[in-house]
Coordinates of C-alpha atoms and ligand atoms in Angstrom, one line a residue:
M1 CA -19.0 15.3 25.4
S2 CA -19.4 18.0 22.8
K3 CA -17.8 18.0 19.4
D4 CA -16.0 21.2 20.2
L5 CA -14.5 19.7 23.4
I6 CA -13.4 16.7 21.4
Y7 CA -11.6 18.7 18.8
Q8 CA -10.4 21.6 21.0
K9 CA -8.8 19.3 23.5
G10 CA -7.5 16.9 20.9
I11 CA -9.4 13.9 22.4
V12 CA -8.4 10.8 20.4
M13 CA -10.5 8.1 21.9
I14 CA -13.9 8.0 23.6
I15 CA -14.9 5.3 26.0
V16 CA -18.6 4.9 27.0
L17 CA -18.8 3.3 30.4
K18 CA -21.5 0.8 31.5
E19 CA -24.1 2.1 33.9
N20 CA -23.0 1.9 37.5
P21 CA -19.5 0.6 36.8
N22 CA -17.7 -1.2 39.6
P23 CA -15.6 1.6 41.2
A24 CA -12.5 -0.5 41.8
E25 CA -12.5 -1.7 38.2
L26 CA -13.1 1.9 37.0
N27 CA -10.2 3.2 39.0
S28 CA -7.9 0.5 37.8
L29 CA -8.8 1.3 34.1
R30 CA -8.1 5.0 34.8
D31 CA -4.8 4.3 36.5
W32 CA -3.7 2.0 33.6
L33 CA -4.6 4.7 31.1
R34 CA -2.6 7.3 33.0
S35 CA 0.3 4.9 33.2
L36 CA 0.3 5.1 29.4
N37 CA 0.7 8.9 29.6
L38 CA -2.9 9.5 28.6
E39 CA -4.9 12.4 29.9
V40 CA -8.3 11.1 31.1
H41 CA -11.4 13.5 30.9
Y42 CA -14.8 12.5 32.3
S43 CA -18.2 13.7 31.0
Q44 CA -21.1 12.7 33.3
G45 CA -24.6 12.4 31.7
S46 CA -27.8 11.4 33.5
S47 CA -27.3 7.8 32.8
T48 CA -24.0 7.6 30.9
T49 CA -20.4 8.4 31.7
L50 CA -17.9 9.1 29.0
M51 CA -14.2 9.0 29.2
G52 CA -12.2 11.1 26.7
L53 CA -8.6 10.2 26.2
I54 CA -5.9 12.7 25.1
G55 CA -2.5 11.5 24.0
D56 CA -1.1 8.7 21.9
T57 CA -3.5 5.8 22.0
S58 CA -1.9 3.8 19.2
Q59 CA -0.7 1.1 21.7
I60 CA -4.3 0.5 22.9
D61 CA -6.1 -2.5 21.3
L62 CA -9.7 -1.3 20.7
D63 CA -11.2 -4.8 20.9
M64 CA -9.5 -5.4 24.2
M65 CA -10.8 -2.0 25.5
K66 CA -14.4 -3.0 24.4
S67 CA -14.1 -6.3 26.2
L68 CA -13.4 -4.7 29.6
P69 CA -16.3 -5.3 32.1
V70 CA -16.8 -1.5 32.8
V71 CA -16.7 -0.5 29.1
D72 CA -19.8 -0.4 27.0
K73 CA -18.3 1.1 23.8
A74 CA -15.0 2.5 22.7
L75 CA -14.4 4.7 19.7
R76 CA -11.1 5.7 18.1
I77 CA -11.2 9.3 16.8
Q78 CA -7.5 9.4 15.8
D79 CA -6.2 7.1 13.0
P80 CA -4.1 4.2 14.4
F81 CA -1.2 5.0 12.0
K82 CA 1.1 7.9 12.9
K83 CA 4.1 8.3 10.6
A84 CA 2.0 7.5 7.5
S85 CA -0.6 10.1 8.5
I86 CA -1.1 13.5 6.8
K87 CA -1.3 14.9 10.3
F88 CA 2.2 13.9 11.0
K89 CA 3.5 15.3 7.7
P90 CA 1.1 17.5 5.9
E91 CA 3.1 18.0 2.7
P92 CA 3.1 15.2 0.1
S93 CA 6.2 12.9 0.2
V94 CA 8.1 12.5 -3.0
V95 CA 9.9 9.2 -3.4
K96 CA 12.9 9.1 -5.8
V97 CA 13.9 5.9 -7.4
D98 CA 17.1 6.4 -9.3
G99 CA 16.1 9.7 -10.8
V100 CA 12.4 8.8 -11.2
S101 CA 10.1 10.7 -8.9
F102 CA 6.8 9.6 -7.5
G103 CA 4.6 12.2 -5.8
D104 CA 5.8 15.4 -7.5
G105 CA 3.2 15.4 -10.4
S106 CA 5.5 13.9 -12.9
L107 CA 3.4 10.7 -13.1
P108 CA 5.9 8.0 -14.0
I109 CA 4.9 4.8 -15.7
I110 CA 6.3 1.4 -14.7
A111 CA 5.9 -1.2 -17.5
G112 CA 7.1 -4.7 -18.3
P113 CA 6.0 -8.3 -18.3
C114 CA 4.2 -9.9 -15.4
S115 CA 7.1 -12.4 -15.1
I116 CA 10.5 -12.7 -16.6
E117 CA 10.3 -15.6 -18.9
N118 CA 13.4 -15.4 -21.1
E119 CA 16.0 -12.9 -22.2
S120 CA 14.6 -12.2 -25.7
I121 CA 11.0 -11.4 -24.5
L122 CA 12.3 -9.3 -21.6
M123 CA 14.7 -7.3 -23.9
D124 CA 12.0 -6.8 -26.5
V125 CA 9.5 -5.5 -24.1
A126 CA 12.1 -3.4 -22.2
S127 CA 13.3 -1.6 -25.3
S128 CA 9.8 -1.1 -26.7
V129 CA 8.3 0.3 -23.5
K130 CA 11.3 2.5 -23.0
S131 CA 11.0 4.0 -26.4
N132 CA 7.3 4.6 -25.8
G133 CA 7.6 6.6 -22.6
A134 CA 8.0 4.1 -19.7
H135 CA 10.2 5.4 -16.9
M136 CA 10.8 2.1 -15.1
L137 CA 10.9 -1.6 -16.1
R138 CA 9.0 -4.3 -14.1
G139 CA 9.4 -8.0 -14.2
G140 CA 8.6 -10.7 -11.6
A141 CA 11.3 -13.3 -10.8
F142 CA 9.6 -14.8 -7.7
K143 CA 6.0 -15.3 -8.6
P144 CA 3.4 -15.9 -5.9
R145 CA 0.9 -18.1 -7.8
T146 CA -2.5 -19.4 -6.6
S147 CA -1.7 -22.9 -7.9
P148 CA 1.6 -24.7 -7.1
Y149 CA 1.3 -26.2 -10.7
S150 CA 1.6 -22.7 -12.3
F151 CA 4.9 -21.2 -13.4
Q152 CA 6.7 -20.0 -10.2
G153 CA 9.1 -17.6 -11.9
M154 CA 12.7 -17.8 -12.9
R155 CA 13.9 -16.8 -9.4
E156 CA 17.6 -15.8 -9.2
K157 CA 18.1 -16.3 -12.9
G158 CA 15.2 -14.0 -13.6
L159 CA 16.6 -11.3 -11.4
E160 CA 19.9 -11.6 -13.3
L161 CA 18.1 -11.1 -16.6
L162 CA 16.2 -8.1 -15.2
I163 CA 19.5 -6.5 -13.9
A164 CA 21.1 -7.1 -17.3
A165 CA 18.1 -5.4 -19.0
K166 CA 18.4 -2.4 -16.7
K167 CA 22.0 -2.0 -17.7
K168 CA 21.3 -2.5 -21.4
V169 CA 18.2 -0.4 -21.7
G170 CA 19.0 2.2 -19.0
M171 CA 15.8 2.1 -16.9
P172 CA 15.5 1.5 -13.1
I173 CA 13.9 -1.8 -12.3
V174 CA 11.2 -3.1 -9.9
S175 CA 10.7 -6.7 -8.9
E176 CA 8.7 -8.6 -6.2
I177 CA 10.3 -10.0 -3.1
T178 CA 8.4 -12.9 -1.4
E179 CA 10.5 -13.6 1.7
V180 CA 13.1 -12.1 4.0
S181 CA 15.9 -14.5 2.9
Q182 CA 15.8 -13.0 -0.7
I183 CA 16.8 -9.5 0.4
D184 CA 20.5 -9.8 -0.6
L185 CA 19.5 -10.8 -4.1
F186 CA 17.7 -7.4 -4.5
E187 CA 20.8 -5.3 -4.0
E188 CA 20.7 -4.0 -7.7
V189 CA 16.9 -3.8 -7.8
D190 CA 16.0 -0.1 -7.5
L191 CA 12.5 -0.6 -6.1
I192 CA 11.4 -3.6 -4.1
Q193 CA 7.8 -4.7 -4.6
V194 CA 5.9 -6.2 -1.7
G195 CA 3.0 -7.9 -3.5
A196 CA -0.6 -8.0 -2.5
R197 CA -0.2 -11.4 -0.9
N198 CA 2.6 -10.2 1.4
M199 CA 1.2 -6.8 2.4
Q200 CA 0.8 -8.2 5.9
N201 CA 4.0 -10.2 6.0
F202 CA 5.1 -8.1 9.0
E203 CA 8.5 -9.8 9.3
L204 CA 9.3 -8.9 5.7
L205 CA 8.0 -5.3 6.2
K206 CA 10.2 -4.9 9.3
E207 CA 13.3 -6.2 7.4
L208 CA 12.6 -3.8 4.5
S209 CA 12.3 -0.9 7.0
K210 CA 15.9 -1.3 8.0
S211 CA 17.3 0.2 4.8
K212 CA 16.5 3.2 2.7
K213 CA 15.7 1.1 -0.4
P214 CA 12.4 2.3 -1.9
V215 CA 9.5 -0.1 -1.4
L216 CA 6.4 -0.5 -3.6
L217 CA 3.7 -1.7 -1.2
K218 CA 0.7 -3.2 -3.0
R219 CA -2.7 -3.3 -1.3
S220 CA -4.0 -6.8 -0.5
P221 CA -7.3 -7.5 -2.3
A222 CA -8.8 -8.1 1.1
A223 CA -7.3 -5.2 3.0
T224 CA -8.9 -1.9 4.0
I225 CA -7.2 1.3 3.3
E226 CA -6.4 1.6 7.0
E227 CA -4.8 -1.9 6.9
L228 CA -2.6 -0.8 3.9
L229 CA -1.5 2.3 5.8
M230 CA -0.8 0.3 8.9
S231 CA 1.5 -1.9 6.8
A232 CA 3.2 1.2 5.5
E233 CA 3.6 2.3 9.1
Y234 CA 5.7 -0.8 9.8
I235 CA 8.2 0.3 7.1
L236 CA 8.2 3.9 8.2
N237 CA 8.5 3.0 11.9
G238 CA 11.7 1.1 11.2
G239 CA 13.2 4.2 9.5
N240 CA 12.5 3.7 5.8
E241 CA 10.5 6.6 4.4
N242 CA 10.8 5.6 0.8
I243 CA 7.4 4.0 0.3
I244 CA 5.1 4.1 -2.7
L245 CA 1.6 2.6 -2.2
C246 CA -0.2 0.8 -5.0
E247 CA -3.9 0.2 -5.5
R248 CA -4.3 -3.0 -7.5
G249 CA -8.0 -4.0 -7.1
I250 CA -9.9 -5.6 -4.3
K251 CA -12.2 -8.6 -4.0
T252 CA -15.9 -7.8 -4.3
F253 CA -19.0 -9.7 -5.4
E254 CA -18.4 -8.6 -9.0
T255 CA -17.3 -11.3 -11.3
S256 CA -16.9 -9.6 -14.7
T257 CA -13.4 -8.3 -13.7
K258 CA -10.6 -10.2 -11.9
N259 CA -10.7 -7.6 -9.1
T260 CA -12.6 -4.4 -8.6
L261 CA -10.2 -1.5 -9.1
D262 CA -10.9 0.8 -6.2
I263 CA -10.3 4.2 -7.8
S264 CA -11.8 6.0 -4.8
A265 CA -8.9 4.6 -2.8
I266 CA -6.6 7.2 -4.4
P267 CA -8.3 10.4 -3.0
V268 CA -9.1 8.6 0.2
I269 CA -5.5 7.7 0.7
K270 CA -4.4 11.2 -0.2
S271 CA -6.8 12.6 2.4
K272 CA -5.2 10.4 5.1
S273 CA -1.5 10.0 4.1
H274 CA 1.4 11.9 2.6
L275 CA 2.7 8.8 0.8
P276 CA 2.5 8.7 -3.0
V277 CA 0.1 6.2 -4.5
I278 CA 0.2 4.6 -7.9
V279 CA -2.3 2.3 -9.6
D280 CA -2.0 -1.0 -11.3
P281 CA -5.0 -1.4 -13.7
S282 CA -3.6 -4.7 -15.1
H283 CA -4.2 -6.7 -11.9
G284 CA -7.0 -4.3 -11.0
T285 CA -9.1 -5.5 -13.9
G286 CA -7.5 -8.7 -15.3
K287 CA -8.6 -7.7 -18.8
N288 CA -6.5 -6.1 -21.5
N289 CA -9.3 -4.0 -22.9
L290 CA -10.0 -2.4 -19.5
V291 CA -6.4 -1.4 -18.8
I292 CA -6.3 1.9 -20.8
P293 CA -9.7 3.3 -19.5
M294 CA -8.8 2.5 -15.9
A295 CA -5.3 3.9 -16.3
M296 CA -7.0 7.2 -17.5
A297 CA -9.5 7.1 -14.6
A298 CA -6.6 6.5 -12.1
V299 CA -4.7 9.5 -13.4
A300 CA -7.8 11.7 -13.4
A301 CA -8.4 10.7 -9.8
G302 CA -5.0 11.9 -8.7
A303 CA -2.7 8.8 -9.0
D304 CA 1.1 9.5 -8.7
G305 CA 2.0 6.9 -11.3
L306 CA 0.9 3.7 -13.1
M307 CA 2.2 0.1 -13.3
I308 CA 1.3 -1.6 -16.5
E309 CA 1.9 -5.2 -17.6
V310 CA 3.2 -5.5 -21.2
H311 CA 4.1 -8.6 -23.2
S312 CA 5.1 -9.0 -26.8
A313 CA 3.0 -12.2 -27.2
P314 CA 0.4 -12.3 -24.5
H315 CA -1.3 -15.5 -25.7
T316 CA 2.0 -17.4 -24.9
A317 CA 2.7 -15.6 -21.6
L318 CA 3.4 -17.9 -18.6
C319 CA 1.5 -15.5 -16.3
D320 CA -1.3 -13.0 -16.6
G321 CA -1.4 -12.9 -20.5
P322 CA -5.1 -11.8 -20.6
Q323 CA -4.3 -8.5 -18.9
A324 CA -1.1 -7.7 -20.8
L325 CA -0.9 -4.9 -23.3
V326 CA 1.1 -5.5 -26.5
P327 CA 3.8 -2.9 -27.1
D328 CA 1.6 -0.9 -29.6
E329 CA -1.2 -0.8 -27.0
F330 CA 1.3 0.4 -24.4
A331 CA 2.4 3.2 -26.8
A332 CA -1.3 4.2 -27.2
L333 CA -1.7 4.3 -23.4
S334 CA 1.4 6.3 -22.9
K335 CA 0.2 8.9 -25.5
K336 CA -3.2 9.1 -23.9
I337 CA -1.8 9.6 -20.4
S338 CA 0.6 12.4 -21.5
N339 CA -2.4 14.2 -23.3
L340 CA -4.5 13.8 -20.1
K341 CA -1.7 15.1 -18.0
E342 CA -1.7 18.4 -19.9
H343 CA -5.4 18.9 -18.9
L344 CA -5.0 18.2 -15.2
Ligands
PEP401 C1 2.5 -8.4 -9.8 O1 2.6 -7.2 -9.8 O2 3.2 -9.2 -10.5 C2 1.6 -9.1 -8.8 C3 1.8 -10.4 -8.5 O3 0.7 -8.2 -8.3 P1 -0.2 -8.4 -7.0 O4 0.7 -8.6 -5.9 O5 -0.9 -7.1 -7.0 O6 -1.1 -9.5 -7.3
MN402 MN1 0.9 -10.2 -13.0

C-alpha cells in the first residue's frame, strides 16, 4: 500500500495479515469491520496481504486487533482522540475563565500557595501576587499526598477561605478536586483542577464533562501526551469544551529534579490539539531556583500560561515549600515574563 494511497484515500488503520490466513476467519474479520461502517481495502503483495481501513476506527482496540489469529500486525495512522484533535478543529481554542483568556496569546499567570493553610498567609500571598501581575489565584484545599501522615489540606474550610480571598482581592480562583462527591463544593471555584494523580479518574472526568465549568487538566507524571489528550477527550466528549491542559513534569531516571519538565510537550501538544496548554514549573522541577528559568523556557516554547506556587514563608509551608517562590521572586518572574512576551 503506497503512502499516496494511504493519504489520498484517508486510510486510518493498516492491518498486516498472516500468511495464508484462514478464509472463514478472514471473512468474519472483514464483515465485522464493515459492520462498524469501515471501508476495507486490500493490497495483495507476493507474500503479504494488507488491509487498509477508512472511517472512524476510534472504537477499535489495537491490542485486541493484534491478537486475532489472522492478524500479524496492526498500525493506527489516525490519532485515537477526535474532538481534541487539531484535525477536528484546526484553529486554537481560547478558554475564558471569568475574563482571563488562555490560548489567545495573553499568557495569564496563575499564582498562589500549594495549599491553603490559614487566612493570613492566603490573603498575604493573594494580594502580593495580584499586585505583581498574577491573573488568577491558586490554592489546594483537598491535597493528594503521597503519605497519609502529611497535611491533607483544609478541605471545605480551605475552599471557603479561597472563595473569600477571591472576593476580597478580585481574582478568579483555581483549586483541585479529588473526587466526584466534591463537585457541589466547587460552585464558586472558577477553574476546577484535575491533578496529575486524577488525570485518568475517568468517572471524575465524565462528571466534569457535564457542565461548562472550565477544567485545568494536569498531565500525570506517568502519562504519554496521547494519554493526556485521551483524558481531555473524555471531557470534550461529554460536551465541555473548556479545557486547559497543563504540563507539570514527568518521571524519568533523572534524580536532580523532582520531575523532568517536558518542555517539548508544548509544541508536540500544539501540533496535535487545539486545546491551550499551560506549564507548571513548580511541580515540574520541585526546586525554587529552577522555577524562573523553566517558566521562561515554557513561554519561549509556546505555553499559553503558567502556574506558579508562591508562599510568604516557604520554610514553614505545609506542602511543597522547597519549590515555592517568595512574593519578591514572583514579582521578578512576572517582570521577566512580560519582557520576554514583548520579544515573542
Ligand atoms: C498542585 O497543583 O497542587 C498539585 C498537586 O499538582 P500535581 O497534580 O501536578 O502534582
Ligand atoms: Mn504543590
